[in-house]
Short mmCIF file of C-alpha atoms in Angstrom, two decimals:
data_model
loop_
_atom_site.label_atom_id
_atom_site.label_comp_id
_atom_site.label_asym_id
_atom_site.label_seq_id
_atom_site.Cartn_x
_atom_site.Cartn_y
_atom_site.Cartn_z
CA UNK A 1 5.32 33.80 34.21
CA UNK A 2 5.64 31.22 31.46
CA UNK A 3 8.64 31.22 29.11
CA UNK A 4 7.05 32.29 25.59
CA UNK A 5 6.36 29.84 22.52
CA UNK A 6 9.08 29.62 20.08
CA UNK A 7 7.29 29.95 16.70
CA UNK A 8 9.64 28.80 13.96
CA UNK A 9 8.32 29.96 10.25
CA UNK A 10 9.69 28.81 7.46
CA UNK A 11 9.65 30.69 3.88
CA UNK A 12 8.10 31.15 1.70
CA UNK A 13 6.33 33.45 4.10
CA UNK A 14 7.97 37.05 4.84
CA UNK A 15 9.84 37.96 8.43
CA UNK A 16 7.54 41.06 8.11
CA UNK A 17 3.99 39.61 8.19
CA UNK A 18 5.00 36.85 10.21
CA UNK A 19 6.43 39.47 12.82
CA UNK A 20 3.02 41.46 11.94
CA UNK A 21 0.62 38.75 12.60
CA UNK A 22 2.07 38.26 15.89
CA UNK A 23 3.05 41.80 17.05
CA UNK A 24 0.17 41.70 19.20
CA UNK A 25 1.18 38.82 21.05
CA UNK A 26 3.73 40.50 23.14
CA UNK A 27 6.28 38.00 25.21
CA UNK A 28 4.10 35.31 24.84
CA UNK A 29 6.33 34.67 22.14
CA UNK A 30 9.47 34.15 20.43
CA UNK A 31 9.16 34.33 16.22
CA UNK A 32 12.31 32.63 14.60
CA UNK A 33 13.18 31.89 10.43
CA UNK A 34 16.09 29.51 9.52
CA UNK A 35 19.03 30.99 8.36
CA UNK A 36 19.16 29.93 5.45
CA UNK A 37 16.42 28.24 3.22
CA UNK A 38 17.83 25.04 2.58
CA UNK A 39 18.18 21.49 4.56
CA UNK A 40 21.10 22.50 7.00
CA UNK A 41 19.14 25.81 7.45
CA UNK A 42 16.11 24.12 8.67
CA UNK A 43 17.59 21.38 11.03
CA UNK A 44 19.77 23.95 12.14
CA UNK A 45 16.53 25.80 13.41
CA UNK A 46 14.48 23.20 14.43
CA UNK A 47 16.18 21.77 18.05
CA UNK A 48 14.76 25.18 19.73
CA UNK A 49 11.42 24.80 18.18
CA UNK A 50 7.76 24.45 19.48
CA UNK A 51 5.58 25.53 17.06
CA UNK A 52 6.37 25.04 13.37
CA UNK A 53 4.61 27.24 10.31
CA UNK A 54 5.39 25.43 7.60
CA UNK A 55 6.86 25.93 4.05
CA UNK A 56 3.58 25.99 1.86
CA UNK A 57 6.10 25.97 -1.45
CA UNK A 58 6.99 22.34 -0.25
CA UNK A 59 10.54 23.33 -0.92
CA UNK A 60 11.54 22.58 3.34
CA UNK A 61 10.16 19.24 3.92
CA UNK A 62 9.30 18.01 7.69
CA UNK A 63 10.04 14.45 6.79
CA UNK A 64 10.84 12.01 10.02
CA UNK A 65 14.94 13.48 10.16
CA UNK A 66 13.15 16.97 10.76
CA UNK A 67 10.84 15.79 13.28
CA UNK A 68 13.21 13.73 15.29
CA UNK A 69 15.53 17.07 15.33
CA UNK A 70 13.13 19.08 17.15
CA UNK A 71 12.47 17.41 20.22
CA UNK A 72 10.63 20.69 21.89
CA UNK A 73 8.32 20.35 18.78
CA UNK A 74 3.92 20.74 20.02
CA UNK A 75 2.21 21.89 16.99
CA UNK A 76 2.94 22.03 13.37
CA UNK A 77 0.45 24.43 11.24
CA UNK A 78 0.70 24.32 7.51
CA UNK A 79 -0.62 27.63 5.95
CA UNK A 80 -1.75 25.84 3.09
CA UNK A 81 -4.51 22.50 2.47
CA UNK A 82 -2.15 20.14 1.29
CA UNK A 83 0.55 18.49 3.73
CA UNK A 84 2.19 16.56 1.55
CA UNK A 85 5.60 17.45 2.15
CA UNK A 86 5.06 16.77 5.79
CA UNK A 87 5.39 13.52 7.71
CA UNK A 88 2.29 13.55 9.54
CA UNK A 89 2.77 10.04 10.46
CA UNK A 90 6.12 10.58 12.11
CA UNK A 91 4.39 13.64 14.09
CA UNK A 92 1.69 11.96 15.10
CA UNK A 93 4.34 9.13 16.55
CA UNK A 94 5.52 11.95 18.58
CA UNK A 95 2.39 13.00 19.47
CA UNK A 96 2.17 16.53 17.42
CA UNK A 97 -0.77 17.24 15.89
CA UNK A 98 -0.51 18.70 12.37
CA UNK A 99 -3.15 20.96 11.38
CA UNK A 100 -4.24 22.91 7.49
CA UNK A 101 -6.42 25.45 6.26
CA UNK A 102 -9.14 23.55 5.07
CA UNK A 103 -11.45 25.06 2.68
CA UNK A 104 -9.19 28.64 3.07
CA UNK A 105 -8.39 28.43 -0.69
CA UNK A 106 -11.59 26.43 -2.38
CA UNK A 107 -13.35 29.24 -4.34
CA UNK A 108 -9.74 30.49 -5.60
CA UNK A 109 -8.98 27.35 -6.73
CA UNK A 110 -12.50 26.14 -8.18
CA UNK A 111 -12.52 29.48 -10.20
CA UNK A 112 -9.09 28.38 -11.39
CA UNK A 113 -10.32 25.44 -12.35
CA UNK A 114 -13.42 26.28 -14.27
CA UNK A 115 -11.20 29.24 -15.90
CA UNK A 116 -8.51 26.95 -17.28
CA UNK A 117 -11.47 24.81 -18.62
CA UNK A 118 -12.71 27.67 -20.30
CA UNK A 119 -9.00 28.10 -21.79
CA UNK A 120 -8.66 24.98 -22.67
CA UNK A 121 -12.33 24.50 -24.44
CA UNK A 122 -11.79 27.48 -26.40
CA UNK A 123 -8.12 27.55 -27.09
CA UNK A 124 -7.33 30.74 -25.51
CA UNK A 125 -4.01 30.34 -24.88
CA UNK A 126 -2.75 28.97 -28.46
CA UNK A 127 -4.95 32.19 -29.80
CA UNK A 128 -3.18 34.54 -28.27
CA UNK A 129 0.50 33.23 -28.63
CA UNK A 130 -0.50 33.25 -32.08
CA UNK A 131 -1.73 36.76 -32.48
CA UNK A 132 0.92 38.04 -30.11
CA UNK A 133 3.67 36.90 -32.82
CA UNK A 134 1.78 38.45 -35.44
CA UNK A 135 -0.45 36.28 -37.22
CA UNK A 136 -4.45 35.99 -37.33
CA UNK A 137 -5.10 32.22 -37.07
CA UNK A 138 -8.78 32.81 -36.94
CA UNK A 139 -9.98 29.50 -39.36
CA UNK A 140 -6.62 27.81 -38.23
CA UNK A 141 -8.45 28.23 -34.54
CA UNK A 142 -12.10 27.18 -35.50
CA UNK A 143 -10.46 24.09 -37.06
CA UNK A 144 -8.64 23.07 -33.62
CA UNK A 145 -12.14 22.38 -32.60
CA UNK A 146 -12.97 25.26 -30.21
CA UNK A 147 -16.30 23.69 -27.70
CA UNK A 148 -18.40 25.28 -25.59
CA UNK A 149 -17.72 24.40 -21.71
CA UNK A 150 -21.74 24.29 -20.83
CA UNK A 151 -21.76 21.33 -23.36
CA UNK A 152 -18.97 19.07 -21.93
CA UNK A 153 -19.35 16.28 -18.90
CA UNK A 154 -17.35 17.13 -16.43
CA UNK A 155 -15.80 14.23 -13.79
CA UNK A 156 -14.68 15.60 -10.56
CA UNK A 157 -11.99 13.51 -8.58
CA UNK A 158 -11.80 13.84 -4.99
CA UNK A 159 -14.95 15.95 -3.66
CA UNK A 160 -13.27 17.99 -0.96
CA UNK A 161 -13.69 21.76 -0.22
CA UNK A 162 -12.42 22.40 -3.61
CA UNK A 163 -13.66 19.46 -5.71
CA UNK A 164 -17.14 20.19 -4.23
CA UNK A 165 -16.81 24.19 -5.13
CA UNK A 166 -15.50 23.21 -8.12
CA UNK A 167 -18.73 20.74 -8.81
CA UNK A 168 -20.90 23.54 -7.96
CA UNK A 169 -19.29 26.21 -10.39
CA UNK A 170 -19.46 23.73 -13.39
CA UNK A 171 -23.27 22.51 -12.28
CA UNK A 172 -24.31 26.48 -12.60
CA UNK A 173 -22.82 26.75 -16.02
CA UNK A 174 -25.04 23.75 -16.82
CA UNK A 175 -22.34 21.05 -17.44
CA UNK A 176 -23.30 17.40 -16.23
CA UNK A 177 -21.46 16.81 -13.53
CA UNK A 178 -20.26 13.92 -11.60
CA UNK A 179 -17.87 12.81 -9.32
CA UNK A 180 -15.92 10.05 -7.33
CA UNK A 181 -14.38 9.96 -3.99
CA UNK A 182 -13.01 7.14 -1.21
CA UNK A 183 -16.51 8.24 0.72
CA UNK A 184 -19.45 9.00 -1.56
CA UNK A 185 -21.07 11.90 0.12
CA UNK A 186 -25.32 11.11 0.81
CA UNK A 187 -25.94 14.77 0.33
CA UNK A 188 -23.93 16.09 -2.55
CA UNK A 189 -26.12 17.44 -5.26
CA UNK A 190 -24.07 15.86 -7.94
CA UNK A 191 -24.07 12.43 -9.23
CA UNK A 192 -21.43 9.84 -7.78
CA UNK A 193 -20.25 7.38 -10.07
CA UNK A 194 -17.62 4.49 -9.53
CA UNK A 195 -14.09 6.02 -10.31
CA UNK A 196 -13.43 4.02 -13.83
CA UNK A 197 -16.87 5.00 -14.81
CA UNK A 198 -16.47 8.54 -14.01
CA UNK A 199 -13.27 8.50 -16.39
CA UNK A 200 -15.06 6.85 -19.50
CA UNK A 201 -17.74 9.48 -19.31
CA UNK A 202 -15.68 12.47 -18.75
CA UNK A 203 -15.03 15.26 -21.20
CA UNK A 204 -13.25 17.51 -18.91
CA UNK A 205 -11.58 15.64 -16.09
CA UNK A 206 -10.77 17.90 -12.56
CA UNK A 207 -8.28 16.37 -10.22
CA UNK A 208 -8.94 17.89 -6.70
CA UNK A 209 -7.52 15.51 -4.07
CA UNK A 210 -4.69 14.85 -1.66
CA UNK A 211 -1.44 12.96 -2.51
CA UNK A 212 -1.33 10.05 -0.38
CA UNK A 213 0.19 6.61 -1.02
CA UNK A 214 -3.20 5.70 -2.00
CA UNK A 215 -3.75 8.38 -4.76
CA UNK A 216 0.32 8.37 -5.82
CA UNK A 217 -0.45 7.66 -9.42
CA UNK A 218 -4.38 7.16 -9.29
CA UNK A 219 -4.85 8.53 -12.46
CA UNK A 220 -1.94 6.92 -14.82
CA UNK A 221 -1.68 5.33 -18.23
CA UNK A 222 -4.35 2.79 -17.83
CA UNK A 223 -7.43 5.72 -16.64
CA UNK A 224 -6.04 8.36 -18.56
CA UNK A 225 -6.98 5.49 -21.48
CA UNK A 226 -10.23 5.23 -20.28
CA UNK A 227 -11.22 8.99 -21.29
CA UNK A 228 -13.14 9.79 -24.23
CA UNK A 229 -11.43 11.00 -27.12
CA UNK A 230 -9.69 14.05 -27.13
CA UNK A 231 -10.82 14.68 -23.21
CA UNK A 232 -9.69 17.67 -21.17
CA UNK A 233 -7.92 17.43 -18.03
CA UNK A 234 -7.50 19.84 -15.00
CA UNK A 235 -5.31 19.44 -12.15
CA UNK A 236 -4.93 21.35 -9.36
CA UNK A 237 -4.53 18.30 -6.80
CA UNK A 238 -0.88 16.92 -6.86
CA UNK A 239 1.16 16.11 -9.86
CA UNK A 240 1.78 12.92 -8.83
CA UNK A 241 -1.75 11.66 -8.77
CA UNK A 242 -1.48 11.59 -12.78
CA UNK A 243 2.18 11.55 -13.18
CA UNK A 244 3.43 14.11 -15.98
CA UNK A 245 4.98 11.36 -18.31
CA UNK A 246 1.29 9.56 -18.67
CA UNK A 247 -0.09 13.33 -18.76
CA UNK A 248 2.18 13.62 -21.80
CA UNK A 249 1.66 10.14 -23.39
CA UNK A 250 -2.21 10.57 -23.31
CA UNK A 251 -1.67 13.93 -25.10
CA UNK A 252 0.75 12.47 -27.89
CA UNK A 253 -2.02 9.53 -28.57
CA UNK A 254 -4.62 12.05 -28.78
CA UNK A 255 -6.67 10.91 -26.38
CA UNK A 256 -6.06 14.01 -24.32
CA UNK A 257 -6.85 17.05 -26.28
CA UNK A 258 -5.58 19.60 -23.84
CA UNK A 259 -4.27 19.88 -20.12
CA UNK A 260 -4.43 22.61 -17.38
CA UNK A 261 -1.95 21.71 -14.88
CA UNK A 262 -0.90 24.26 -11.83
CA UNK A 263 0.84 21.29 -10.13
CA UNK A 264 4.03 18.29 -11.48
CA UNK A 265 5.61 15.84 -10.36
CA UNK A 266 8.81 18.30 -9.71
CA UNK A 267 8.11 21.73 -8.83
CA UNK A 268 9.11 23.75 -10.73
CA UNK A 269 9.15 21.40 -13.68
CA UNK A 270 13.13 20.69 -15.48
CA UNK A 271 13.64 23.32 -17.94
CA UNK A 272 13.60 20.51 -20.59
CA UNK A 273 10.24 18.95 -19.46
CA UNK A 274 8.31 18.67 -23.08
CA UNK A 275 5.42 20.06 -20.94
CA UNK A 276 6.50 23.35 -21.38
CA UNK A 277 6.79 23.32 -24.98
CA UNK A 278 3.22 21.38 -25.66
CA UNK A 279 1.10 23.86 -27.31
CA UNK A 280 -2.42 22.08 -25.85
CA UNK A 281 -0.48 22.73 -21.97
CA UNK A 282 -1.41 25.48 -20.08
CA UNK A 283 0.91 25.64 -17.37
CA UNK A 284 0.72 27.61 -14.03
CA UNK A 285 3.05 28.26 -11.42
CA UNK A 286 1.04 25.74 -8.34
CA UNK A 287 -0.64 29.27 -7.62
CA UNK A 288 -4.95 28.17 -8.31
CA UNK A 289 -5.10 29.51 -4.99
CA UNK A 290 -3.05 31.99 -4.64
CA UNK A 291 -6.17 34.40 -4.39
CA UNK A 292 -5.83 37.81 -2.80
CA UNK A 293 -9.28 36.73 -0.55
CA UNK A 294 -7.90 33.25 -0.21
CA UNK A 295 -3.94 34.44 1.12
CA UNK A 296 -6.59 36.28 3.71
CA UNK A 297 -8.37 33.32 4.55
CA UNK A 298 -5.20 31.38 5.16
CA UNK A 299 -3.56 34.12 7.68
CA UNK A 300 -6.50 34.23 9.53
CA UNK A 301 -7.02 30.35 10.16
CA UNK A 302 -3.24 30.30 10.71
CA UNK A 303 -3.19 33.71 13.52
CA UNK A 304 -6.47 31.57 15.13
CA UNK A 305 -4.93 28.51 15.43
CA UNK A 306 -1.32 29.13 16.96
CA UNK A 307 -3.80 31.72 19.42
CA UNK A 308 -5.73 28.85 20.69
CA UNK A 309 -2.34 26.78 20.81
CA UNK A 310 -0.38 29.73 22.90
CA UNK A 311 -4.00 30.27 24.92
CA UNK A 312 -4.09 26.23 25.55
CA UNK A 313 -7.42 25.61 23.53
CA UNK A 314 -7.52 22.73 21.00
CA UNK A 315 -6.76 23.94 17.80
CA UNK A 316 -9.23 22.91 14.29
CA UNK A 317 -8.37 21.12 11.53
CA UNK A 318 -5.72 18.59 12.15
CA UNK A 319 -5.27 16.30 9.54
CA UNK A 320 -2.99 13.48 11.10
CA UNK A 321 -5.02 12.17 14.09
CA UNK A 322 -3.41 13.57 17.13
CA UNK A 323 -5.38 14.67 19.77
CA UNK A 324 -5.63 18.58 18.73
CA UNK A 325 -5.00 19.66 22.57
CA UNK A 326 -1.57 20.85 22.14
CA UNK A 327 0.88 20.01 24.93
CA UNK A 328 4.47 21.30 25.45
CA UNK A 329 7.45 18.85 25.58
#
């Protein structure tokens, strides 16, 4: 008989529906969680190690140190679409494929993104910090220049699961939509227009795309300039695709009217980040899509992948070129 897998998780995700998703596998086997959630805990825990669930929080980082301390190491999944904090390069040296969810989360975070639009258009958030401390700004509001979101061009970047979803949601509403991406897709329903274009005729700008080296301050001082006046932005991509210091800038010049931003360059963002005290900021916690139906969607791509890993099947969606045949070491 086979020794069983050893399945290190790492947290965010609970010993109890990690040992629950995998109850059924019997001794094929072996679920283990560092000791402690920090560095030492994790490269303690990673020598015995075949299969890896990553930390979807980012907080425990695979970066090349990890990967050369787990030297059993066949198959990294990340319950999550983003794999940022992961060096798939340095796996796929090694010959581990790293795989995501792809798609799991798009309609949570789409929703997100049209909803924080709507928040943002119509000052929701200043209203009711305002009412909440006893006042009744309602002419104070209709000066701020409330708009309706059906009126506004909207500018996708990156047209993914999610930037795709999220073209479609603002298309229904009747916005103009457009977007920009490395690969223009033939089919998409939406106009494509060259990336500097798509910023100069953007009202509400939605950042939905990976952090790579290539995107690592895409959108910075010089694009963010490129906006109409008093443009919105959304962005649940990556902080550092528009860094949160030209975020900031753009919204002291004016030329940003409001931001919705569920992701920064730090997570979570210093206590003395002027973000947080920005009244045109609505901040979230990196949790667009953090969905009851999408946290389903994840578990079960996750539960189906390490299956046809233990079972010897290629597993789907791997993200940094390794053949997706998973092989012990």
């Amino acid at each position: 008989m086979a020794a069983p897998w050893r399945i290190l998780s790492l947290p965010p995700l609970g010993e109890d529906i990690v040992r629950g998703l995998f109850g059924s596998f019997g001794d094929t086997v072996e679920v283990a969680f560092p000791q402690t959630r920090d560095r030492a805990g994790l490269l303690a825990a990673l020598p015995d190690a075949e299969l890896v669930i990553g930390d979807f929080s980012a907080q425990l980082k695979l970066d090349a140190e990890a990967v050369a301390a787990a030297p059993h190491l066949a198959f990294v999944q990340m319950p999550a679409v983003g794999t940022d904090s992961i060096d798939g390069a340095a796996l796929a040296e090694a010959g581990v494929p790293l795989a995501n969810t792809a798609g799991a989360n798009a309609r949570g975070v789409a929703e997100w993104a049209v909803g924080a639009a709507f928040a943002l258009c119509r000052h929701l958030v200043w209203g009711d910090r305002h009412v909440r401390a006893g006042e009744w700004p309602q002419t104070e509001l209709l000066a701020r220049g409330t708009r309706e979101v059906h009126a506004q061009r909207v500018g996708v970047v990156g047209y993914g699961a999610i930037g795709a979803e999220a073209a479609r949601l603002f298309q229904v509403l009747g916005c103009e939509v457009s977007y920009w991406t490395r690969r223009p897709r033939a089919s998409a329903p939406v106009r494509y227009r060259e990336l500097d274009d798509l910023l100069a005729t953007s009202d509400i700008l939605v950042l939905a795309l990976p952090l790579t080296d290539e995107t690592r301050g895409l959108i910075g001082p010089e694009r963010l300039a490129l906006l109409p006046d008093k443009a919105l932005l959304v962005n649940v991509a990556r902080g550092g695709i528009a860094p949160d210091d030209a975020v900031l800038a753009a919204l002291e010049s004016g030329r940003l009217a409001g931001a919705a931003l569920d992701v920064f360059d730090e997570e979570p963002p210093p206590a003395d980040s002027p973000l947080r005290a920005h009244e045109n900021v609505l901040l979230s916690p990196h949790a667009a899509g953090g969905t009851t139906q999408s946290q389903r969607n994840i578990v079960t791509m996750l539960l189906d992948n390490v299956t046809r890993a233990v079972q010897g099947h290629a597993v789907q969606n791997v993200v940094n070129g390794v053949d997706p045949q998973v092989r012990r070491r």
